[in-house]
Short mmCIF file of C-alpha atoms in Angstrom, two decimals:
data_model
loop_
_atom_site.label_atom_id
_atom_site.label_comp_id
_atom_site.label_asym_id
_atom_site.label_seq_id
_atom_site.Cartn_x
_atom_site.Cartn_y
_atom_site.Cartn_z
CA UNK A 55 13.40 30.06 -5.04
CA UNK A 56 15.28 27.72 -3.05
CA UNK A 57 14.70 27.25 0.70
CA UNK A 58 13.98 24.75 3.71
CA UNK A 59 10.34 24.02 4.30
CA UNK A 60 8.86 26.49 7.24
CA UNK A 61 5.86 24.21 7.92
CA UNK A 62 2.73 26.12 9.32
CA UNK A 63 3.02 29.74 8.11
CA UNK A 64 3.38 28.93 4.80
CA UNK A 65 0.59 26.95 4.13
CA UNK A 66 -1.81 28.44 6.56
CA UNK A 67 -1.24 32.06 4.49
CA UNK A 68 -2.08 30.20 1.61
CA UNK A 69 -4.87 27.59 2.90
CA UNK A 70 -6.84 31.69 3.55
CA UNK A 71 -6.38 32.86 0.39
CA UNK A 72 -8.38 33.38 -2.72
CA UNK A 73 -6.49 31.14 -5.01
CA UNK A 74 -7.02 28.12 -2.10
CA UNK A 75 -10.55 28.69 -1.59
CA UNK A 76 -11.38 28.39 -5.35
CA UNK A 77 -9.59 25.39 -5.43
CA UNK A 78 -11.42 23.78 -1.90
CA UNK A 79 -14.79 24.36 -3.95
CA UNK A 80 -13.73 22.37 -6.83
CA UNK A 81 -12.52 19.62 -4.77
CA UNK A 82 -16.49 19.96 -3.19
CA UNK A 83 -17.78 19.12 -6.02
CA UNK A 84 -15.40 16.41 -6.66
CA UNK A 85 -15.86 14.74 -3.17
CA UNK A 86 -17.86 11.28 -1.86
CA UNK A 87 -18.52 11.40 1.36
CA UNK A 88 -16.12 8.01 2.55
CA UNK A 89 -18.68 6.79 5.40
CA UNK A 90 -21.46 6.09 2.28
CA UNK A 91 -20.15 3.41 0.18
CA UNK A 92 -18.05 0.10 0.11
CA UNK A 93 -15.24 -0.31 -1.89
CA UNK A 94 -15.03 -3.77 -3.78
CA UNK A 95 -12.48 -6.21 -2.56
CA UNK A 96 -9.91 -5.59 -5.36
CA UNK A 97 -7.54 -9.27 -5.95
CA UNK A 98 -4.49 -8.50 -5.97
CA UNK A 99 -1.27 -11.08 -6.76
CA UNK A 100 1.58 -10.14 -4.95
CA UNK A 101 5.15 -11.98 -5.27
CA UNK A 102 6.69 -12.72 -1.39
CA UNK A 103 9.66 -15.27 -2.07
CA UNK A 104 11.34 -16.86 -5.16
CA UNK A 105 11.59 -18.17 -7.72
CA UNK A 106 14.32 -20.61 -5.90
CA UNK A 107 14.32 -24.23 -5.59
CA UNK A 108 12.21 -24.98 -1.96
CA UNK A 109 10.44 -22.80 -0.07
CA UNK A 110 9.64 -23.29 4.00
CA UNK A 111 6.39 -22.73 5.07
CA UNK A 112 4.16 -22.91 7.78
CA UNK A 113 0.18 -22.07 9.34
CA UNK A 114 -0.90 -20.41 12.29
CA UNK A 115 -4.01 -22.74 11.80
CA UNK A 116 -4.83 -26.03 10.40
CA UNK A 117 -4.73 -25.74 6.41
CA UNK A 118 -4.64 -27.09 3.36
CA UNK A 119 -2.75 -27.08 -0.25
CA UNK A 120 -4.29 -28.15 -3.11
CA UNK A 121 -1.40 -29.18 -4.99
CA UNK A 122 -1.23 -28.60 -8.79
CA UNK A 123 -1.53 -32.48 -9.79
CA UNK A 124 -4.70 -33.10 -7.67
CA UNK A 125 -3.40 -33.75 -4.12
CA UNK A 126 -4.28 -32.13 -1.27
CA UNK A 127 -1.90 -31.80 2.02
CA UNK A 128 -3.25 -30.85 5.11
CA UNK A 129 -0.66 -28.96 7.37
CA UNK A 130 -0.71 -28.52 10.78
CA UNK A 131 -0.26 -25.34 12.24
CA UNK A 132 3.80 -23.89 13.40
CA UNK A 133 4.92 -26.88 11.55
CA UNK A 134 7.11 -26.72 8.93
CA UNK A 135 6.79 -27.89 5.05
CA UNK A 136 9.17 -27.30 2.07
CA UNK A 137 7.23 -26.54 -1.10
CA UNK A 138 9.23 -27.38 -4.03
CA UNK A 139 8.10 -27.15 -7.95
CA UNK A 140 7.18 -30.75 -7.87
CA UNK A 141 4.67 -30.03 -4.80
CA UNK A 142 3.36 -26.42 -6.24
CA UNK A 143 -0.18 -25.52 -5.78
CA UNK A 144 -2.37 -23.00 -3.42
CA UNK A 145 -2.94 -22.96 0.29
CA UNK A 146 -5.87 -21.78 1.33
CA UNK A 147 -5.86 -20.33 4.61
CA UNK A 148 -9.17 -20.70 7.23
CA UNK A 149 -10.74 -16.87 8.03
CA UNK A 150 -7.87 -14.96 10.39
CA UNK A 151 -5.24 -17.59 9.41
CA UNK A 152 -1.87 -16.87 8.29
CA UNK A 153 1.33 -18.54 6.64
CA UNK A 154 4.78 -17.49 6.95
CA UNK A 155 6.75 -17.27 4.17
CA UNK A 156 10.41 -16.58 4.92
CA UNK A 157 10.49 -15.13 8.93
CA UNK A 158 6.67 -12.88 6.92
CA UNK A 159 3.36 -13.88 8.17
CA UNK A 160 0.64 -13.39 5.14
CA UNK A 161 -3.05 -13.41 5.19
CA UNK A 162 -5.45 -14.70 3.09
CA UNK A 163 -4.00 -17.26 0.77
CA UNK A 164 -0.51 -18.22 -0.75
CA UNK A 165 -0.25 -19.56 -4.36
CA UNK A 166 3.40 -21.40 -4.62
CA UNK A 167 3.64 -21.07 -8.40
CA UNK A 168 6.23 -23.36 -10.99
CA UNK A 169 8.13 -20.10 -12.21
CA UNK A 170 11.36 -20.10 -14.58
CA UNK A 171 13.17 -23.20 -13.02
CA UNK A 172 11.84 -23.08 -9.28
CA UNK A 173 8.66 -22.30 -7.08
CA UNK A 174 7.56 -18.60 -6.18
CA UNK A 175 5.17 -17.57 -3.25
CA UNK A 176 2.45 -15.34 -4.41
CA UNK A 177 0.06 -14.15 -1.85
CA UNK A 178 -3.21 -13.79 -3.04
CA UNK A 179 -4.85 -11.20 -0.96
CA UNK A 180 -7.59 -8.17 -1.35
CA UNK A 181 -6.68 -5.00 -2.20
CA UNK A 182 -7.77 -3.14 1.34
CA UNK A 183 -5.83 -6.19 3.02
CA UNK A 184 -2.96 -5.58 1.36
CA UNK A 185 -2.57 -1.64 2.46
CA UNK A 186 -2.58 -2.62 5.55
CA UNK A 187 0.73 -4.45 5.35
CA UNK A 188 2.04 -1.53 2.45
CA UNK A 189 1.09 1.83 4.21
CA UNK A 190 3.08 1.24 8.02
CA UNK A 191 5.94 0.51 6.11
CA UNK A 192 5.89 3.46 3.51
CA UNK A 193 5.44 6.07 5.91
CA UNK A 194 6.09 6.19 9.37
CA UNK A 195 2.55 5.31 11.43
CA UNK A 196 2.89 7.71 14.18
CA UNK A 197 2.68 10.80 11.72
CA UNK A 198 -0.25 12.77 11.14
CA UNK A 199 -3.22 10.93 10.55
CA UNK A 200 -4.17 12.90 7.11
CA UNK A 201 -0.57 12.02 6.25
CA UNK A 202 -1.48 8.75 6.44
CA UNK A 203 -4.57 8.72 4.71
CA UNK A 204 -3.03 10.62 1.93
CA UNK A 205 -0.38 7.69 1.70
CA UNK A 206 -3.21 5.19 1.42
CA UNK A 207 -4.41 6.82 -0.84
CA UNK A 208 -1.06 7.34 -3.61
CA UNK A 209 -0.74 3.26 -2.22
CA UNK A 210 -4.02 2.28 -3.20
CA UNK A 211 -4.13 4.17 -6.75
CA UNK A 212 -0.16 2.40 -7.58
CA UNK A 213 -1.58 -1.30 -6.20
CA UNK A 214 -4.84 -0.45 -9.41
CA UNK A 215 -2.66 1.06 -11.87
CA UNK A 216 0.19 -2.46 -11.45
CA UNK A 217 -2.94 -3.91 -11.86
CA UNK A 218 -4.27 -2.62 -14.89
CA UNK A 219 -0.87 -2.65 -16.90
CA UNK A 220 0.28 -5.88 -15.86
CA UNK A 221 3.90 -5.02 -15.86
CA UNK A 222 5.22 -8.14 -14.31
CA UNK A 223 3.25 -10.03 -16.94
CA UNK A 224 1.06 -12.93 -16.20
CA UNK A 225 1.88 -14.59 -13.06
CA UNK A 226 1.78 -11.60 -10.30
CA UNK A 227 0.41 -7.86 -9.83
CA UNK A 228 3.41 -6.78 -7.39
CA UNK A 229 6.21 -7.40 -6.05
CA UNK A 230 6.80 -6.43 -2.27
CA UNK A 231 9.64 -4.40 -2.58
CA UNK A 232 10.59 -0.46 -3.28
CA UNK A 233 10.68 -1.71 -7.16
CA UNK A 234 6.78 -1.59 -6.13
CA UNK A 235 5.60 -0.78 -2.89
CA UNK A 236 7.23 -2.14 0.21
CA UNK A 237 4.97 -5.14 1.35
CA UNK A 238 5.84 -6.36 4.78
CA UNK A 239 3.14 -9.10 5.32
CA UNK A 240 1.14 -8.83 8.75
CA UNK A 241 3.66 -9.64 11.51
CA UNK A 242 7.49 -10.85 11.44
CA UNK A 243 8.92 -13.93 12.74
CA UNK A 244 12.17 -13.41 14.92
CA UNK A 245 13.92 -16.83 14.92
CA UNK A 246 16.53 -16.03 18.02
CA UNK A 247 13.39 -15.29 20.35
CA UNK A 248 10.92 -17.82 18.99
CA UNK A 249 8.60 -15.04 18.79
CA UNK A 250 6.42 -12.80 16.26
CA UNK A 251 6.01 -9.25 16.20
CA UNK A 252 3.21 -7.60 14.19
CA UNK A 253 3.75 -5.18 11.39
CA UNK A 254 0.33 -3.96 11.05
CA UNK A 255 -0.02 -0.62 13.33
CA UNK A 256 -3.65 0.55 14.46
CA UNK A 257 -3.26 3.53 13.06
CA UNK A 258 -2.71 2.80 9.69
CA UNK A 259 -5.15 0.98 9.63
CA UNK A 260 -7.41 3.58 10.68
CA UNK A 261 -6.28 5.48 7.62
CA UNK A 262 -6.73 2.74 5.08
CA UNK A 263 -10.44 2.52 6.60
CA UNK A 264 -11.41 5.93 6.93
CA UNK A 265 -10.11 6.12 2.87
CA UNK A 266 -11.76 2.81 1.62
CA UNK A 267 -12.10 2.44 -2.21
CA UNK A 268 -10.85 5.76 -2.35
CA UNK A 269 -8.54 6.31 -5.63
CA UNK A 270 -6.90 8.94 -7.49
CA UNK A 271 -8.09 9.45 -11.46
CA UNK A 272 -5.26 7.40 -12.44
CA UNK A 273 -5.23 7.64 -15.76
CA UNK A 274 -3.79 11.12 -14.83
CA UNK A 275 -1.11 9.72 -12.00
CA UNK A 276 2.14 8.44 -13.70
CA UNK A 277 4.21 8.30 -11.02
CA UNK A 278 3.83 7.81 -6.91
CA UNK A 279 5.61 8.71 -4.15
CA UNK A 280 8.57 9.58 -2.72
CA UNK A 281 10.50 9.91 1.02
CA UNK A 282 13.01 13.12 0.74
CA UNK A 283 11.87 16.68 0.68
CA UNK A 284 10.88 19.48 -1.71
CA UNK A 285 14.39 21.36 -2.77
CA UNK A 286 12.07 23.79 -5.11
CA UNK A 287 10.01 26.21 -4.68
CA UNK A 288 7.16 28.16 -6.41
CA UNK A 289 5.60 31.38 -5.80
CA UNK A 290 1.67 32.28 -5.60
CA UNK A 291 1.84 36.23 -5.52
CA UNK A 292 3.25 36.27 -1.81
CA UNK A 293 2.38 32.76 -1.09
CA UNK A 294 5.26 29.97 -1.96
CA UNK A 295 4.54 26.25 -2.45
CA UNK A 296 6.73 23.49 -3.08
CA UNK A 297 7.11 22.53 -6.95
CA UNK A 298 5.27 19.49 -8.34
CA UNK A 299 7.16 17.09 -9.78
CA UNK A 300 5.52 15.98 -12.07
CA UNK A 301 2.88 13.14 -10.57
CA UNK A 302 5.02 12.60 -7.56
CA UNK A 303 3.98 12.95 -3.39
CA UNK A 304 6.55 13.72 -1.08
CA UNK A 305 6.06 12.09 1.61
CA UNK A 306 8.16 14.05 4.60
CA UNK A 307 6.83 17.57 2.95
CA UNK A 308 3.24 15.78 2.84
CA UNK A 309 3.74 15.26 6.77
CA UNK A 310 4.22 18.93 7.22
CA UNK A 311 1.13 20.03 4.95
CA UNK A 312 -0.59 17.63 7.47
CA UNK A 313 0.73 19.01 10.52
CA UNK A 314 -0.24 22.53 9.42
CA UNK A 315 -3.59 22.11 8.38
CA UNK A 316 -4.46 20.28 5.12
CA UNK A 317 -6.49 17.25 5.08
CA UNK A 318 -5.64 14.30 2.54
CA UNK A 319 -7.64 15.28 -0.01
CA UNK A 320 -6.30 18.55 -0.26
CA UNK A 321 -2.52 17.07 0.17
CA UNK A 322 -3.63 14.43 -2.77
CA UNK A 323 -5.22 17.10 -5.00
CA UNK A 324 -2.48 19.98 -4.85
CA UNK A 325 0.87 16.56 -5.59
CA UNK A 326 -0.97 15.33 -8.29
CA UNK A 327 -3.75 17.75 -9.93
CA UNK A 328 -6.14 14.67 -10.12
CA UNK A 329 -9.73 14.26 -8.83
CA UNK A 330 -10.50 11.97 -6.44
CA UNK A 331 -12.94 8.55 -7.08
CA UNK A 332 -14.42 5.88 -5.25
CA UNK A 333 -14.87 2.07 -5.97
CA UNK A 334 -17.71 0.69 -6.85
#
């Protein structure tokens, strides 16, 4: 059955049935509380700029790169420095510092890596860092919260499984576009105004807290998200769903499970049909 996506009455017929409550135990027995553990500050490697022949930088705070042949350079902060393949190495950043990259502010650190016949930028940063700069610019941040944390969720589970099969091969996890997940950095520098504007958004970070070390099983998750709606439709007895798929969220039919009721876990568990784990 075919049809546009009527939101509330839907999914609040099925959340009371039979079928749903059966599934709500499982996911009981599945479920860590979020509020009782720490989730382990995952490295990630993500590619930012390059490889080209310079690359402009600069610090919010005084720095330093440790070049590749020994040398260290101390840079002084909103002052620019052109990193080329002959001056490669990795800046490390003091705690709340940043370097732009490009008109990108990143936290954390920056390795400027010799790559094919130029210098790349690879920011070095931890996993629960790096949703914060991924998840406001996947999904719009004023939607519903468990919307949200649902998308932090799918984010977090992709950054792991990059991760794990190394598909870029040796030199980065990511890369910050829609070939992976869309990266923006922590604020954006606007050249015309002399002025930065912030790309993290307070309420996605709430969601990437409240959803710390929180992964799908996946082993089971092949694919990851996606922005248009469900065109399909499935029947339950007199109940209709959207069809799966495959491994695959939408994320504007996800919004509207949200609004009507479900929390992330139950949005996470009825896309992909995988349990849900925590970090450790």
């Amino acid at each position: 059955m075919t049809g546009s996506f009527t939101g509330k009455h839907r999914l609040h017929t099925l959340f009371m049935s039979k079928w749903w409550w059966v599934l709500a135990w499982c996911l009981l027995l599945l479920w860590v509380d979020p509020a009782r553990a720490d989730a382990a500050q995952y490295p990630l490697r993500v590619l930012v700029e390059g490889p080209k022949a310079s690359i402009m930088v600069a610090v919010s705070a005084t720095a330093q790169l440790v070049q590749d042949d020994g040398t260290v350079v101390t840079l002084s902060p909103l002052q620019w420095f052109t990193v080329t393949p002959r001056t490669a190495g990795t800046l490390r950043l003091p705690e709340g510092g940043l370097v732009m990259v490009g008109d990108r502010w990143y936290p954390e650190a920056m390795q400027f890596a010799r790559l094919k016949s130029g210098v790349a930028a690879i920011n070095f940063v931890a996993l629960e860092t790096y949703l914060r700069g991924v998840v406001p610019r996947e999904m719009p941040a004023s939607w519903n919260q468990h919307a949200l944390m649902a998308q932090a969720v799918a984010a977090r589970t992709y950054a792991l499984t990059s991760f794990q099969r190394r598909k870029w091969g040796p030199g980065y996890d990511l890369v910050d576009t829609v070939m992976d997940q869309v990266y923006g950095g922590f604020a954006r520098y606007d050249a015309r105004t002399g002025r930065s504007f912030t790309l993290t958004d307070s309420r996605t970070d709430q969601a990437v807290a409240q959803t710390r070390g929180i992964i799908l099983n996946y082993a089971k998750v092949h694919g990851n998200y996606r922005a248009d709606g469900i065109k399909g439709w499935v029947s339950y007895g007199q109940y209709q769903l959207p069809v799966r798929k495959g491994a695959m969220m939408s994320q504007k039919v996800s919004q509207q499970m949200a609004q009507a009721g479900w929390n992330y876990a139950q949005i996470l568990t009825y896309w992909y049909q995988a349990e849900l784990y925590r970090l450790s």
